[in-house]
Amino acid sequence: FDVNGNGYLSLAEIDKAMRDVVQLPKLFELKPVLMRAFMAAKNKVKSKSKHGDDYVTKGEFRYLLKYLRQYYELYVAFDRIDKDGDRRVSYKEFCMAIPDLEKWGIDMSNPEAQWKQADRDGGGMILFIEFCDWGIKRGLDLDDDDDDDENE
């Protein structure tokens, strides 16, 4: 990942590594996932270096991998809800997804309250970053992912 050997990973290096090292074209194409994971990881450990807070350090690399997994799962959930593919979730799409959201561990007994919490900026649409913040706080977990396949 660290092609220049400076001990820091930039977003561009991570992006390139997804394509060339990890060879996950699907993840390489999902820039919102890479951006969210990068931002979360680079701020995980307080750096002693003047540049450390702007990059992912060696000590934060494992967090980067964890966040890539987490934000990819959130992206899959978001994409399933976003039926028209405009990268925004409308209230109608949100309500249509209530059964899925409940399967994913979200208490949807009050959809209006959940909507207001998810639509943080009050813009009438839930953007990916809003969905991530909302889903993480509620422990959203896809029911059909492979994070608990001990029996296989």
Coordinates of C-alpha atoms in Angstrom, one line a residue:
F1 CA 0.0 0.0 0.0
D2 CA 2.7 2.5 1.0
V3 CA 4.4 2.7 -2.4
N4 CA 6.7 5.6 -1.4
G5 CA 7.7 4.1 1.9
N6 CA 7.1 7.2 4.0
G7 CA 5.0 5.4 6.6
Y8 CA 1.8 7.3 5.7
L9 CA -1.1 6.3 3.4
S10 CA -2.9 8.9 1.5
L11 CA -6.4 8.4 0.1
A12 CA -4.9 8.2 -3.4
E13 CA -2.5 5.4 -2.2
I14 CA -5.4 3.5 -0.7
D15 CA -7.5 4.0 -3.8
K16 CA -4.7 2.6 -6.0
A17 CA -4.0 -0.3 -3.6
M18 CA -7.7 -1.4 -3.9
R19 CA -7.2 -1.7 -7.6
D20 CA -3.6 -3.0 -7.9
V21 CA -2.8 -4.8 -4.6
V22 CA -6.1 -6.1 -3.2
Q23 CA -7.6 -6.3 -6.6
L24 CA -11.1 -5.6 -5.6
P25 CA -12.5 -3.7 -8.6
K26 CA -16.0 -3.4 -6.9
L27 CA -14.4 -1.7 -3.9
F28 CA -12.2 0.4 -6.1
E29 CA -15.3 1.8 -7.8
L30 CA -17.0 2.7 -4.5
K31 CA -15.3 6.0 -3.7
P32 CA -17.8 6.9 -0.9
V33 CA -16.8 3.7 0.9
L34 CA -13.1 4.4 0.5
M35 CA -13.5 8.1 1.6
R36 CA -15.5 7.2 4.7
A37 CA -13.1 4.4 5.8
F38 CA -10.1 6.7 5.2
M39 CA -11.6 9.5 7.2
A40 CA -12.5 7.2 10.1
A41 CA -9.2 5.5 10.2
K42 CA -6.9 8.5 9.9
N43 CA -8.6 10.1 12.9
K44 CA -8.5 6.9 15.0
V45 CA -5.2 7.4 16.7
K46 CA -3.8 10.8 17.7
S47 CA -0.6 11.3 15.8
K48 CA 2.6 12.7 17.3
S49 CA 3.7 13.8 13.8
K50 CA 2.6 17.0 12.1
H51 CA 1.4 14.9 9.1
G52 CA -0.1 12.0 10.9
D53 CA -3.6 13.4 11.2
D54 CA -3.9 13.9 7.5
Y55 CA -3.0 10.3 6.5
V56 CA -3.5 6.7 7.7
T57 CA -0.5 5.6 9.7
K58 CA 0.9 2.1 10.2
G59 CA -0.9 2.0 13.6
E60 CA -4.2 2.9 12.0
F61 CA -4.0 0.5 9.1
R62 CA -5.9 -2.3 10.8
Y63 CA -8.7 0.3 11.5
L64 CA -8.7 1.1 7.8
L65 CA -9.4 -2.5 7.0
K66 CA -12.1 -2.7 9.6
Y67 CA -13.7 0.5 8.4
L68 CA -13.5 -0.7 4.7
R69 CA -15.5 -3.7 5.7
Q70 CA -18.0 -1.7 7.8
Y71 CA -18.6 1.0 5.3
Y72 CA -18.9 -1.5 2.5
E73 CA -21.7 -3.3 4.4
L74 CA -23.4 0.0 5.0
Y75 CA -23.1 0.8 1.3
V76 CA -24.7 -2.5 0.3
A77 CA -27.6 -1.7 2.7
F78 CA -27.9 1.9 1.4
D79 CA -27.8 0.6 -2.2
R80 CA -30.6 -1.9 -1.5
I81 CA -32.8 0.9 0.0
D82 CA -32.0 3.4 -2.8
K83 CA -34.4 1.9 -5.4
D84 CA -34.1 4.6 -8.0
G85 CA -30.2 4.7 -7.9
D86 CA -29.9 8.4 -7.3
R87 CA -27.5 7.9 -4.3
R88 CA -30.1 9.4 -2.0
V89 CA -32.8 7.7 0.0
S90 CA -36.2 9.4 -0.1
Y91 CA -38.8 9.0 2.7
K92 CA -40.8 6.7 0.5
E93 CA -37.8 4.4 -0.1
F94 CA -37.0 4.5 3.6
C95 CA -40.5 3.4 4.5
M96 CA -40.5 0.7 1.8
A97 CA -37.3 -0.6 3.5
I98 CA -38.8 -1.0 7.0
P99 CA -38.9 -4.8 6.8
D100 CA -35.2 -4.9 5.7
L101 CA -34.2 -2.3 8.3
E102 CA -35.9 -4.4 11.0
K103 CA -34.1 -7.5 9.8
W104 CA -30.8 -5.5 10.0
G105 CA -31.5 -4.8 13.7
I106 CA -33.0 -1.3 13.5
D107 CA -36.1 -0.5 15.7
M108 CA -38.5 0.8 13.2
S109 CA -41.5 1.1 15.6
N110 CA -41.5 4.9 14.9
P111 CA -40.4 5.4 11.3
E112 CA -40.9 9.1 11.4
A113 CA -38.5 9.5 14.4
Q114 CA -35.9 7.3 12.7
W115 CA -36.2 9.3 9.5
K116 CA -35.7 12.6 11.3
Q117 CA -32.6 11.2 13.0
A118 CA -31.2 9.8 9.7
D119 CA -32.0 12.9 7.7
R120 CA -29.6 14.9 9.9
D121 CA -29.6 18.0 7.7
G122 CA -33.3 18.0 7.2
G123 CA -32.9 18.1 3.4
G124 CA -35.7 15.6 2.7
M125 CA -33.2 12.9 1.5
I126 CA -30.8 10.7 3.3
L127 CA -27.3 10.9 1.9
F128 CA -24.7 8.0 2.3
I129 CA -22.8 9.8 5.0
E130 CA -26.0 10.5 7.0
F131 CA -27.0 6.8 6.5
C132 CA -23.6 5.7 7.8
D133 CA -23.7 7.8 10.9
W134 CA -27.3 6.7 11.6
G135 CA -26.7 3.0 10.9
I136 CA -23.5 2.8 12.9
K137 CA -25.2 4.4 16.0
R138 CA -28.0 1.7 15.7
G139 CA -25.7 -1.2 15.0
L140 CA -27.1 -1.9 11.5
D141 CA -26.0 -5.4 10.5
L142 CA -27.0 -7.0 7.2
D143 CA -28.7 -10.3 7.9
D144 CA -27.2 -12.0 4.8
D145 CA -23.5 -11.0 5.0
D146 CA -20.8 -13.4 6.0
D147 CA -19.6 -12.0 9.3
D148 CA -21.0 -14.9 11.3
D149 CA -20.5 -18.0 9.2
E150 CA -19.0 -20.2 11.9
N151 CA -21.0 -23.3 10.8
E152 CA -19.6 -23.2 7.2

